XYZ file of N, CA and C in Angstrom:
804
model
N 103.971 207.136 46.382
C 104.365 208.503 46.696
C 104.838 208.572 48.132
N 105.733 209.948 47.934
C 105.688 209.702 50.013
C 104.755 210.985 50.520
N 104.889 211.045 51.387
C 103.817 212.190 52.249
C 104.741 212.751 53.200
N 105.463 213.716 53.492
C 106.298 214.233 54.502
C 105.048 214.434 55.351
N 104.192 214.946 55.426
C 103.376 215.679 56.474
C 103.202 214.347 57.082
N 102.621 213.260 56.709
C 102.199 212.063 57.393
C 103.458 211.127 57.985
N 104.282 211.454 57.341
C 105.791 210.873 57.542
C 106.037 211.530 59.044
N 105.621 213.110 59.186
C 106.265 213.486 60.504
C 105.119 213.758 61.374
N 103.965 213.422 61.075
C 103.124 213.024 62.397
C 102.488 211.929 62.413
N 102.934 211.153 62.248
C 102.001 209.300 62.351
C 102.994 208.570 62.906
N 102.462 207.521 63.711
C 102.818 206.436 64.041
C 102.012 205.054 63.856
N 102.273 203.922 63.480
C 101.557 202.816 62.654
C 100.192 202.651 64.098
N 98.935 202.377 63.805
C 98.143 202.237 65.019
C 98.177 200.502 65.520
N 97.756 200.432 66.652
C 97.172 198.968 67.064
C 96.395 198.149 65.887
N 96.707 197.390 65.943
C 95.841 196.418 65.134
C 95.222 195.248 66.065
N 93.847 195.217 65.715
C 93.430 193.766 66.474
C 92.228 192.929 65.548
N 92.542 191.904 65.642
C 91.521 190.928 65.133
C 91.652 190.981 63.708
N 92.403 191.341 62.852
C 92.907 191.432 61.815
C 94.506 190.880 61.366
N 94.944 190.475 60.225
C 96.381 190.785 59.552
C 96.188 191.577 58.790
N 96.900 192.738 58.709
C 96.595 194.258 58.059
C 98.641 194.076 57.181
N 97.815 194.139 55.907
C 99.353 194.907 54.972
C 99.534 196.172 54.744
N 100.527 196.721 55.685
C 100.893 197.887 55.665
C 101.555 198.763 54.172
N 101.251 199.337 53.856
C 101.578 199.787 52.429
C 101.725 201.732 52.582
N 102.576 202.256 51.876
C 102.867 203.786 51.548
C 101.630 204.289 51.360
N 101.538 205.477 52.293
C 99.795 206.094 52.063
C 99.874 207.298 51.079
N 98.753 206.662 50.152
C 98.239 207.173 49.087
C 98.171 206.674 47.978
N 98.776 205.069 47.937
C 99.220 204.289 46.853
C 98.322 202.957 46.371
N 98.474 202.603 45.170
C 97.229 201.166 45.193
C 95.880 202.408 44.329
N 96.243 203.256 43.631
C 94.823 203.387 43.197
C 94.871 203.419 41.729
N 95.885 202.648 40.932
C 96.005 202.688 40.011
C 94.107 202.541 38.664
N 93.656 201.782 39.628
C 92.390 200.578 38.745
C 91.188 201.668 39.630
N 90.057 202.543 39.033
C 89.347 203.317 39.402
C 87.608 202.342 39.545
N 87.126 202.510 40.578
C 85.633 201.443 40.320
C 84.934 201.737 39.167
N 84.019 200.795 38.760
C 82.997 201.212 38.039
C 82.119 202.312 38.747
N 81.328 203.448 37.560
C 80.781 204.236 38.077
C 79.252 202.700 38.153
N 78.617 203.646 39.333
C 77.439 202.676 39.770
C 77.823 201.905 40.637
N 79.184 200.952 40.816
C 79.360 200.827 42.323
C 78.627 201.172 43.766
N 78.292 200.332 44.537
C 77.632 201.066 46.030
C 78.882 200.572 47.137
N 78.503 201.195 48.158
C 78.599 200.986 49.238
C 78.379 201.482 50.130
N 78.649 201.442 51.558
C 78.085 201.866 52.728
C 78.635 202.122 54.063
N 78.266 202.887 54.735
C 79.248 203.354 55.517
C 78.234 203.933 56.761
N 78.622 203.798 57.972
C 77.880 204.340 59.495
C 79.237 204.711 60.071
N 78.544 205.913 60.901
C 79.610 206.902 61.904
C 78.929 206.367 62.974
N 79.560 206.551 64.430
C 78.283 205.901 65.813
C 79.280 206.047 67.324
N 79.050 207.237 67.598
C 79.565 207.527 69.120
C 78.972 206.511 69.858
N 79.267 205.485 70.738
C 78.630 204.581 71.307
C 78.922 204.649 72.824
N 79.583 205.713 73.306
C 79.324 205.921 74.292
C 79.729 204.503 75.769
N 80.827 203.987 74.897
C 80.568 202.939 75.863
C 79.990 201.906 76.010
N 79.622 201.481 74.661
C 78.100 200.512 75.096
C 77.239 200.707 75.812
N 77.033 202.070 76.572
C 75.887 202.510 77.057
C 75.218 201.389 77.948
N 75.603 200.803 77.973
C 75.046 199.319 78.765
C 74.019 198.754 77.828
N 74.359 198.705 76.495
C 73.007 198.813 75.586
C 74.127 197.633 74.414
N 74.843 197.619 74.447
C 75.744 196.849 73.806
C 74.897 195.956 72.823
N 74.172 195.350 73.230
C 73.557 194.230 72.504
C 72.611 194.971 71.356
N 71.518 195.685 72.288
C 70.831 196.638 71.322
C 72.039 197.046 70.294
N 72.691 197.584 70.412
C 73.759 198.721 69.577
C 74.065 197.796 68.513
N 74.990 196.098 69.069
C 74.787 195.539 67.729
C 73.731 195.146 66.798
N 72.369 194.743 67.591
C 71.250 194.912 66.819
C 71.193 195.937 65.173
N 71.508 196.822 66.134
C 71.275 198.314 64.778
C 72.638 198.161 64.048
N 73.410 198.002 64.212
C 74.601 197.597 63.505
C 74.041 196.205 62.473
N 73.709 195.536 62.969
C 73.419 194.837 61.888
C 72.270 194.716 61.161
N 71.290 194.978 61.625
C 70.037 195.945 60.188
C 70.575 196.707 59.550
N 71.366 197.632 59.158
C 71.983 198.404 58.669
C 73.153 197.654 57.790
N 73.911 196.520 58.354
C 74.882 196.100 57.764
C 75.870 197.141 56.493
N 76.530 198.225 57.482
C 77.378 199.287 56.470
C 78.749 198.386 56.279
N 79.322 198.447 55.034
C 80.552 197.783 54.866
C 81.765 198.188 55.672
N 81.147 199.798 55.757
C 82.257 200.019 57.108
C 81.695 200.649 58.032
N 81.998 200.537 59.688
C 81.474 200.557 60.919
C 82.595 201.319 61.482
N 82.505 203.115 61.950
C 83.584 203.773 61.921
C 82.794 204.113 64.088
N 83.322 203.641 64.954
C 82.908 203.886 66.105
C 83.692 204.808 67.197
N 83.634 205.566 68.004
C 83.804 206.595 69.079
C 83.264 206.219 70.267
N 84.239 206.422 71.293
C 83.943 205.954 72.243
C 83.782 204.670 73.045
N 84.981 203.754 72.416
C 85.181 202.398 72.449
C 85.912 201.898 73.677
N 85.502 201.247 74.496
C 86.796 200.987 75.799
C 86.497 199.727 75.585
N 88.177 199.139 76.043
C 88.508 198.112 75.873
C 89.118 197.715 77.228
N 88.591 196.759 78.376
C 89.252 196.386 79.598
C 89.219 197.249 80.833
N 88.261 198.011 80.334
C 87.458 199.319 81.302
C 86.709 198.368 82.849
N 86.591 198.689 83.519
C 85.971 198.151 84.798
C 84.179 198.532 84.658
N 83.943 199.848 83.696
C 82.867 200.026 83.631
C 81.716 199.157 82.547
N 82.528 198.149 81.633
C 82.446 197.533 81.153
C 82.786 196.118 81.015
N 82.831 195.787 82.865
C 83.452 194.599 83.320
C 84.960 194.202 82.275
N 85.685 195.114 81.786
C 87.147 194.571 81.280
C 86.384 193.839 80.336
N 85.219 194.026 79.718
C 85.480 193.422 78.159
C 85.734 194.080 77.156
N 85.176 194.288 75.935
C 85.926 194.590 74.914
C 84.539 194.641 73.955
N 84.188 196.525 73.791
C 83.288 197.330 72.880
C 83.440 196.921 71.507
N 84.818 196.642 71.164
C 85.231 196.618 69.291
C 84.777 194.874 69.008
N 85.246 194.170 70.285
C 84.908 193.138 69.625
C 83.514 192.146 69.768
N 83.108 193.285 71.068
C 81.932 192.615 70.856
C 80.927 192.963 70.073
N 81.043 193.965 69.056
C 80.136 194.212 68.254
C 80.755 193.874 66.953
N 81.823 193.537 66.722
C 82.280 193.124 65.627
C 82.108 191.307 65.539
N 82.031 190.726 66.684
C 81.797 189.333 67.015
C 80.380 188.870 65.533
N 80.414 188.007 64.996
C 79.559 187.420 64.078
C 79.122 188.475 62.594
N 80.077 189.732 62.856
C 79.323 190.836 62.146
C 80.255 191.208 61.110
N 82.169 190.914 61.401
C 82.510 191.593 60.684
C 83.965 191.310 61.184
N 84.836 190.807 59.953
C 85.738 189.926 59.950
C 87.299 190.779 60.684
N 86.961 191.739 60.080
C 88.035 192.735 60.401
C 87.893 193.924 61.430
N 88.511 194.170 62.677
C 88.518 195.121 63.598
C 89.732 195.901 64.003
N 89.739 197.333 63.781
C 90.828 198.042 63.695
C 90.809 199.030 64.359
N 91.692 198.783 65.957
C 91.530 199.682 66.986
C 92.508 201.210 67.034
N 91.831 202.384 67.095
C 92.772 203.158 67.448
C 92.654 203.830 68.691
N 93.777 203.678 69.450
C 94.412 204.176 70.926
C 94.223 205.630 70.941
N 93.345 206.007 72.286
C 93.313 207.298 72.553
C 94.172 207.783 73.398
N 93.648 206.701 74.738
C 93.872 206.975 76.123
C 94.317 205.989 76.798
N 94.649 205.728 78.017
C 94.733 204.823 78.735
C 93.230 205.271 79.467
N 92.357 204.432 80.645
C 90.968 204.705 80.967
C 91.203 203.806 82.141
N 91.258 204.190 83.602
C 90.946 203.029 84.226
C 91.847 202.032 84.517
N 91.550 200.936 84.190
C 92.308 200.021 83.950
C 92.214 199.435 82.296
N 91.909 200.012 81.746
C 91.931 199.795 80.399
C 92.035 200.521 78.735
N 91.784 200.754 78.336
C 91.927 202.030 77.188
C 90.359 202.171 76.410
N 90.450 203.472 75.838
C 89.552 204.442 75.315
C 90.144 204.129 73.944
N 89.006 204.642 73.070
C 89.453 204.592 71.507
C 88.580 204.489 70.881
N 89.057 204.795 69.406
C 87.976 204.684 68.060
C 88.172 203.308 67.384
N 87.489 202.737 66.167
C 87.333 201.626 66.145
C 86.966 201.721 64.413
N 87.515 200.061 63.754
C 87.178 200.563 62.578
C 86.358 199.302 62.039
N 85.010 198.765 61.937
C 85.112 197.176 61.470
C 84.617 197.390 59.770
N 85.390 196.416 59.578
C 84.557 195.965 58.546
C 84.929 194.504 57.510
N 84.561 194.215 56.321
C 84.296 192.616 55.536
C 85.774 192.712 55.179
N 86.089 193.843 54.617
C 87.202 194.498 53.847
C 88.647 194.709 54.440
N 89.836 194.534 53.337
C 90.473 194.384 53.817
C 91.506 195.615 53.658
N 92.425 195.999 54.493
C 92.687 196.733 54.826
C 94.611 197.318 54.848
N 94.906 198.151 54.452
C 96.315 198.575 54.437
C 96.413 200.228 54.627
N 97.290 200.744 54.311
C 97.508 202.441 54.399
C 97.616 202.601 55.766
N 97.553 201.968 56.826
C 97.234 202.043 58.381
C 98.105 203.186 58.850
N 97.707 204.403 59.261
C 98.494 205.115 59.719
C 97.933 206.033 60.999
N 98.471 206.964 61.902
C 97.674 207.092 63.116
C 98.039 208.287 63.567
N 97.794 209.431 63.886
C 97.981 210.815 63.959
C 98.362 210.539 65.341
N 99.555 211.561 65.958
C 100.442 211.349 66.326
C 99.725 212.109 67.893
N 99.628 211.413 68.998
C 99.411 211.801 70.006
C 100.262 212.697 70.602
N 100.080 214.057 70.336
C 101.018 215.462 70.487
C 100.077 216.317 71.827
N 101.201 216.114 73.071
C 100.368 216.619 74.235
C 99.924 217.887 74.333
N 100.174 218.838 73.316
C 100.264 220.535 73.656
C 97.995 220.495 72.925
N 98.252 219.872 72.214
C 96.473 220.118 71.744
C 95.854 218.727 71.927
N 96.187 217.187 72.115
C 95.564 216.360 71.733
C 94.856 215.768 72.844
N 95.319 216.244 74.056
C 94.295 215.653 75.451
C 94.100 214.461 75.010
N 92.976 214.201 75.450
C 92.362 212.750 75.403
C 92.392 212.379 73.849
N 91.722 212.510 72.876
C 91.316 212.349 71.755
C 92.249 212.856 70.747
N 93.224 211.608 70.097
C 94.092 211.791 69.069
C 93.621 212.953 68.165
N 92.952 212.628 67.434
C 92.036 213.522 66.630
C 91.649 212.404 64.836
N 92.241 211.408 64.790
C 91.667 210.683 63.709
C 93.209 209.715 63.035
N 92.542 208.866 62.330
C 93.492 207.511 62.086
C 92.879 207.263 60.429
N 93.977 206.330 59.707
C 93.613 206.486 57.970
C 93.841 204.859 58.207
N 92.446 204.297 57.174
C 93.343 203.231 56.441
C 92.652 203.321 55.122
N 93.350 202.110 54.318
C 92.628 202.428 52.770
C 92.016 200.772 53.083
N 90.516 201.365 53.043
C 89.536 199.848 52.488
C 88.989 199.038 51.644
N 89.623 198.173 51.241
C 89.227 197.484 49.935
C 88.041 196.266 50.121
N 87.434 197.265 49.459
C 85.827 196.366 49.349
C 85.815 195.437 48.214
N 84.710 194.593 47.883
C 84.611 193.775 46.838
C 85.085 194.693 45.287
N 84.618 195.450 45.378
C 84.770 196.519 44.292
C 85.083 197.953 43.928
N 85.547 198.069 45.506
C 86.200 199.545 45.206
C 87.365 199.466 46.594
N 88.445 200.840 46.522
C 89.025 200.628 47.642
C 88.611 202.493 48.391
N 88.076 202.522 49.592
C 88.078 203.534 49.686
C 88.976 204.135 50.967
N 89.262 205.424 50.672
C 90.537 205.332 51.372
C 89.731 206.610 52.918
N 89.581 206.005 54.050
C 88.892 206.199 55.043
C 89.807 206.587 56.177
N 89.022 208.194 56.469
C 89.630 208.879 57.829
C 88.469 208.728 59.384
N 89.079 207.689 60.033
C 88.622 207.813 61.240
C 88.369 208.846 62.231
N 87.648 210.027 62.414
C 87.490 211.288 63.165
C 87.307 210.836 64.605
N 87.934 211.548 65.678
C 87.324 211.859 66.916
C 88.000 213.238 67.451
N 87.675 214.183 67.540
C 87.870 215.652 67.714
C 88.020 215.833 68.963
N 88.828 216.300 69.495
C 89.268 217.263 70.610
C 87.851 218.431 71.064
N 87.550 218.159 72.302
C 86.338 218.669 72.622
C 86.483 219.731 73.287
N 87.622 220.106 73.766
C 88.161 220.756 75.385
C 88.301 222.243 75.106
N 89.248 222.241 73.867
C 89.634 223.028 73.030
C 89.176 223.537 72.065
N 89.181 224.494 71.292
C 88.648 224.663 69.717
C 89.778 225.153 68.988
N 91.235 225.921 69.291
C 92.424 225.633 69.207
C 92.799 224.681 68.802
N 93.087 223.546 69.725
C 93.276 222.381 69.216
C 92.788 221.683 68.696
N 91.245 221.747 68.389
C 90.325 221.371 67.430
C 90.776 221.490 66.134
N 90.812 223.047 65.752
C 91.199 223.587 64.304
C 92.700 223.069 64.248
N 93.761 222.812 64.762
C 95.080 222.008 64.782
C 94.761 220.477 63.963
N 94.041 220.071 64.381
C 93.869 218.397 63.936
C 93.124 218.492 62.853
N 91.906 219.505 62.535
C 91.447 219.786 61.296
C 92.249 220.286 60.536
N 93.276 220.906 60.417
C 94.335 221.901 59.847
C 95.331 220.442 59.284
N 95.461 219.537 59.800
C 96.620 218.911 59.648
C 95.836 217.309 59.149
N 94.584 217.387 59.293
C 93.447 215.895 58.498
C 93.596 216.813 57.436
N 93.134 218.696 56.978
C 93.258 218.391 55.779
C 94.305 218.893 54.933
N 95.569 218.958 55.527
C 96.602 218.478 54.411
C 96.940 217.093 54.373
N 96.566 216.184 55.157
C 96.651 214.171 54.848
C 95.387 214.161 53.485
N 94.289 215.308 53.726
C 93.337 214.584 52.437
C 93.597 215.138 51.527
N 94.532 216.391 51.109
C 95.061 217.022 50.000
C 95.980 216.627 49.525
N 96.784 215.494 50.131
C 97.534 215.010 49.601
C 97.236 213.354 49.117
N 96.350 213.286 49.439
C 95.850 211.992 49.208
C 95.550 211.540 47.855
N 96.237 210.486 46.951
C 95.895 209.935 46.008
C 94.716 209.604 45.304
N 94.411 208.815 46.489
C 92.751 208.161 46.068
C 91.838 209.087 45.207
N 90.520 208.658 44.349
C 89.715 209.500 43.909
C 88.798 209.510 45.257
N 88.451 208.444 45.836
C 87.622 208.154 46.675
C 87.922 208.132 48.662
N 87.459 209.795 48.784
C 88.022 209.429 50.354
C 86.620 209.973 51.145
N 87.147 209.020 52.034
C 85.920 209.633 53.158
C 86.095 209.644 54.758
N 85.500 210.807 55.351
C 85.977 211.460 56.277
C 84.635 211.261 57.217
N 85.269 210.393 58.516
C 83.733 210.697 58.944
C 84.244 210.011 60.785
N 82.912 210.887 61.434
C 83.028 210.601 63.057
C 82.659 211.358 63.759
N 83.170 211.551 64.731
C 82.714 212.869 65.803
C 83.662 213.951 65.963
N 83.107 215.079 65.482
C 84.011 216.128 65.202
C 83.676 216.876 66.654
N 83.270 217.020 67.051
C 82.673 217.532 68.233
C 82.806 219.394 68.411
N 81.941 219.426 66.858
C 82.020 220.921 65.962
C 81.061 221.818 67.286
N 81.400 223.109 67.378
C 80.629 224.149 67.886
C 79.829 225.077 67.032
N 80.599 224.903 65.736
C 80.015 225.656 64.486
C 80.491 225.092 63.402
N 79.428 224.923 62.238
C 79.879 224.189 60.998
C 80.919 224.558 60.154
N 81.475 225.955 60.206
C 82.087 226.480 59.990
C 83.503 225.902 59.763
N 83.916 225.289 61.033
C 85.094 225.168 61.260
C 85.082 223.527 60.325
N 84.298 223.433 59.539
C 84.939 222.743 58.136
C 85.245 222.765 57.300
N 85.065 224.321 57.496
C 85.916 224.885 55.861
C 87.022 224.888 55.521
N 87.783 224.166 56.343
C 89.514 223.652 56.158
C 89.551 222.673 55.112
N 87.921 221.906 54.982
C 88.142 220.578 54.534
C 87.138 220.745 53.255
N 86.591 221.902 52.946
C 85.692 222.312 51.805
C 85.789 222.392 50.452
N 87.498 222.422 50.137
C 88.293 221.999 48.792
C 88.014 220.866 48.135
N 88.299 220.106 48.880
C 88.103 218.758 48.655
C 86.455 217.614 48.701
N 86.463 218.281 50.190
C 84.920 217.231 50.280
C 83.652 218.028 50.504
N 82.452 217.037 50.676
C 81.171 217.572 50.792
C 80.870 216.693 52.198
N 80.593 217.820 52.875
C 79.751 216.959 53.918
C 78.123 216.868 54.051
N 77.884 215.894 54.768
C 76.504 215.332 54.559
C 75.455 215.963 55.540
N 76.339 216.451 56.751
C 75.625 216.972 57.841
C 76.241 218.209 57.879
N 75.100 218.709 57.423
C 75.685 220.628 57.404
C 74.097 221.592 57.587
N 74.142 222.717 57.494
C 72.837 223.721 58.284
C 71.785 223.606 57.515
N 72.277 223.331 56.024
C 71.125 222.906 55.084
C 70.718 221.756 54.640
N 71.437 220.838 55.941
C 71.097 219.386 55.781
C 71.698 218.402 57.024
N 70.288 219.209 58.445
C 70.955 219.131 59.500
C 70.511 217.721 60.282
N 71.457 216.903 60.954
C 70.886 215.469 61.168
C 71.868 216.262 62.831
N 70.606 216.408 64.000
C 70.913 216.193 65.036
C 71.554 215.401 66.135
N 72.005 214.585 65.642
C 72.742 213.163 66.074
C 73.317 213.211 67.915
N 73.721 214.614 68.295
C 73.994 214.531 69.681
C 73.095 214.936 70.563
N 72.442 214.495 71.657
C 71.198 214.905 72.441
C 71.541 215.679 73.549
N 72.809 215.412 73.921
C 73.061 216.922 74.851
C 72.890 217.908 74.678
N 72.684 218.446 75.490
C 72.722 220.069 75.777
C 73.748 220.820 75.841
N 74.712 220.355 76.425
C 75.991 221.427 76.754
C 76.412 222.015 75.165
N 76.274 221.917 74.557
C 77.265 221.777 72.940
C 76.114 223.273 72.094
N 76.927 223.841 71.293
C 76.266 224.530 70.413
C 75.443 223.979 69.240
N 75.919 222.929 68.787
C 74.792 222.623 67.322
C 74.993 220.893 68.419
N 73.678 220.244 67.840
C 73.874 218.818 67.686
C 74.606 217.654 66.815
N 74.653 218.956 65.647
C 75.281 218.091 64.451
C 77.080 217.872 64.294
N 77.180 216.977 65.850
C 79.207 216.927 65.751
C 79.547 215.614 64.945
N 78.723 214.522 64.640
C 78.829 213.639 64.037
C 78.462 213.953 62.672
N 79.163 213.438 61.685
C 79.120 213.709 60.573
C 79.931 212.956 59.069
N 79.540 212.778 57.835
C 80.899 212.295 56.913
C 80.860 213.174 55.660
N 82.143 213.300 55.767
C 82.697 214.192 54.405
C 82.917 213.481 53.672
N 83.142 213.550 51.753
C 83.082 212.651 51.202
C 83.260 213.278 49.624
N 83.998 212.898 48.639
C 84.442 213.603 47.342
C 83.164 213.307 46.471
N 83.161 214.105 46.290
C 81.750 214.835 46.304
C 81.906 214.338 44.121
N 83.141 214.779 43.815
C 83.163 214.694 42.275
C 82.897 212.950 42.107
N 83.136 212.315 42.781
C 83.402 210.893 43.011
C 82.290 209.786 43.118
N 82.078 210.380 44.369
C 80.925 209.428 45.418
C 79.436 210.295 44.917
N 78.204 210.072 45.279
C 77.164 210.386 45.516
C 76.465 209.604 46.436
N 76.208 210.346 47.102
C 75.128 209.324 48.547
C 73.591 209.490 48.209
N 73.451 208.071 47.990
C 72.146 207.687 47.472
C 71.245 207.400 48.552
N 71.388 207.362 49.632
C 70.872 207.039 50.889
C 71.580 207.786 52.419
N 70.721 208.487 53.078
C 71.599 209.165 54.372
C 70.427 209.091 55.242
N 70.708 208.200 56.459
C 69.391 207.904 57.461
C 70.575 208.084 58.898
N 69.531 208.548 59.641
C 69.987 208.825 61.106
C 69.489 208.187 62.163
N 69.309 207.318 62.920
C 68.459 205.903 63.332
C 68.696 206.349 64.695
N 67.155 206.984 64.932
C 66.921 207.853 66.460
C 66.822 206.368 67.709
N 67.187 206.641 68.719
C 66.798 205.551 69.777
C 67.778 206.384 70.926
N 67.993 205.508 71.877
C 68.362 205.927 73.001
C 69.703 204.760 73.764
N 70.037 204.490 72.502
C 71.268 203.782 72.543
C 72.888 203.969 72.908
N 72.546 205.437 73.022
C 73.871 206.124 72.894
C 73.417 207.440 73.428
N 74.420 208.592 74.345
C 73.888 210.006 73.767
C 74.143 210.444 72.269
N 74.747 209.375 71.268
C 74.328 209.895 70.402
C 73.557 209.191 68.880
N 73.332 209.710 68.190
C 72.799 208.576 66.719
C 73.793 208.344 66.055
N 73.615 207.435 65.182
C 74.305 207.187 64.382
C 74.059 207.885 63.164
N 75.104 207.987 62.364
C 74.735 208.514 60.881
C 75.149 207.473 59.935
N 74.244 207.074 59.166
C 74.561 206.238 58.083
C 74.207 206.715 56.608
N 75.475 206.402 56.154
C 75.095 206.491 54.035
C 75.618 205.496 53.309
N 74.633 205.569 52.214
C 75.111 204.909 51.220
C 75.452 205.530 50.078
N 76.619 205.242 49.062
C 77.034 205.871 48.167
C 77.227 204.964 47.061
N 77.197 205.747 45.863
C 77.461 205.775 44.512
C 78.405 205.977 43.616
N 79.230 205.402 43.137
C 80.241 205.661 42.429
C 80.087 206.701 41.247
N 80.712 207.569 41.001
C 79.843 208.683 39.663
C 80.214 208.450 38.922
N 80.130 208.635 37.126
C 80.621 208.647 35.900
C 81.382 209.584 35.880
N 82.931 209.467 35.712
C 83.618 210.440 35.506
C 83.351 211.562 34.651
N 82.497 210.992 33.673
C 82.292 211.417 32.153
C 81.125 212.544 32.099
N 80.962 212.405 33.623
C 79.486 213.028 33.917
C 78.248 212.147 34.087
C-alpha cells in the first residue's frame, strides 16, 4: 500500500549495527501469528546512562524483552566520555540496534534507540519539523520480525516544552497507526503526558497499559503533573498482556515499563 501521510512526513532514520531491508510501510502482513504466540517488550528513559550504564544493562538483561525501545540515548556526548548508550547496552545482548536522531548534543547526538534479536524493515522516521518538534522528533516505525510474529513498532519520545506540539505529533502517530496494515502494533515510550487524556487521539485503535485505572508511576520527578509519561499502547483485539512489571531502582529518573503479550484467537 502507499501511505501519503507518511510519504509527506518521514525521512528513512540512521541505522547502526544492523543491515535493515527497507520495505513500503504497512506491508508483509499477509501470514497472521498463531493465537498463543508470546512476546515481549520494555519502554526505559535511561537518562543517559545515568552513570549507571552497567547496572541498566544488568536489568535489561534479567528481563531479556525481545524488544528494548530506549529514550534518552547519547551517542559521542562528552558527558559520557564520547561513547555510545545504544551500543553499549546492546553489546552481548542483542544483535540488532536501531538509532533514531533527535538532536545534535555537545559534541555528539541525543536520541531514541531500538534493540532487539529481530529483524527489521518498514524503517521510517517522523520528520524533524522546527515550528513544534524542538528537541524531540516525536517517534520512529519499524516492523519487527520475531521468531514468530512480526510486530509492527512505534518508537515514542514526546515533545515536553509544549503541549501544542505535543498533541501535533500525537495527531499525526495516530493517523501512521490508522493507517497501518498490521493486526499487531505497538506504541510505546515517553510521552511526556500532563494528562492521560491527551491519548484519546490514539483510543480507536489501541489500549494502553498505563492509564488512571492502571497507574505505573515510572517518572520520579516532581516538576510534571502525573508520573505516568512512560507508557505502551497496544491492539488490544490482537495482543493481550499477560505480564506488565515496572522494575523500581534508581537507575534512571525514570522506570522502566515492561510487558509481555499474547497473541489472541481471532475466533474469540
Amino acid at each position: 500500500m502507499t501511505c501519503k501521510h507518511l510519504r509527506r512526513q518521514r525521512r528513512l532514520a540512521w541505522i547502526a549495527a544492523c543491515a535493515v531491508t527497507l520495505s513500503v510501510f504497512g506491508v508483509g502482513y499477509t501470514k497472521k501469528a498463531k493465537p498463543g504466540t508470546t512476546f515481549s517488550l520494555m519502554t526505559w528513559n535511561i537518562i543517559h546512562g545515568n552513570g549507571m550504564i552497567d547496572k541498566q544493562k544488568s536489568q535489561l538483561s534479567a528481563y531479556s524483552p525481545d524488544i528494548a525501545l530506549l529514550q534518552e540515548v547519547d551517542i559521542g556526548t562528552r558527558r559520557i566520555n564520547r561513547g555510545n548508550n545504544m551500543t553499549d547496552l546492546a553489546d552481548g545482548l542483542y544483535d540488532t540496534a536501531l538509532f533514531g536522531y533527535e538532536c545534535d548534543y555537545d559534541t555528539g547526538m541525543l536520541g531514541t534507540a531500538l534493540l532487539t534479536d529481530g529483524a527489521l524493515s518498514g524503517v521510517q522516521y517522523m520528520e524533524n519539523r522546527k515550528e513544534y518538534a524542538e528537541i524531540h522528533n516525536g517517534y520512529f516505525h519499524a516492523d519487527v520480525e520475531l521468531s514468530d510474529i512480526t510486530v509492527s513498532v512505534y518508537a515514542v519520545h514526546l515533545n515536553y516544552a509544549r503541549s501544542d506540539w505535543r498533541a501535533q505529533q500525537l495527531y499525526e502517530l495516530a493517523l501512521d497507526v490508522s493507517e497501518d496494515k498490521s493486526p499487531y502494533v505497538i506504541v510505546a515510550g515517553d510521552f511526556n503526558l500532563h494528562d492521560f487524556s491527551e491519548l484519546s487521539v490514539l483510543s480507536e485503535r489501541l489500549t494502553a497499559l498505563n492509564r488512571e485505572d492502571n497507574f505505573f508511576a515510572t517518572y520520579h520527578g516532581l516538576d510534571w503533573n502525573t508520573q505516568a509519561i512512560d507508557n505502551i499502547l497496544y491492539t488490544a483485539d490482537t495482543l493481550s498482556p499477560s505480564e506488565v512489571v515496572m522494575p523500581v531502582n534508581g537507575y534512571s529518573d525514570h522506570n522502566a515499563l515492561y510487558a509481555s503479550f499474547t497473541v489472541l484467537d481471532p475466533k474469540g
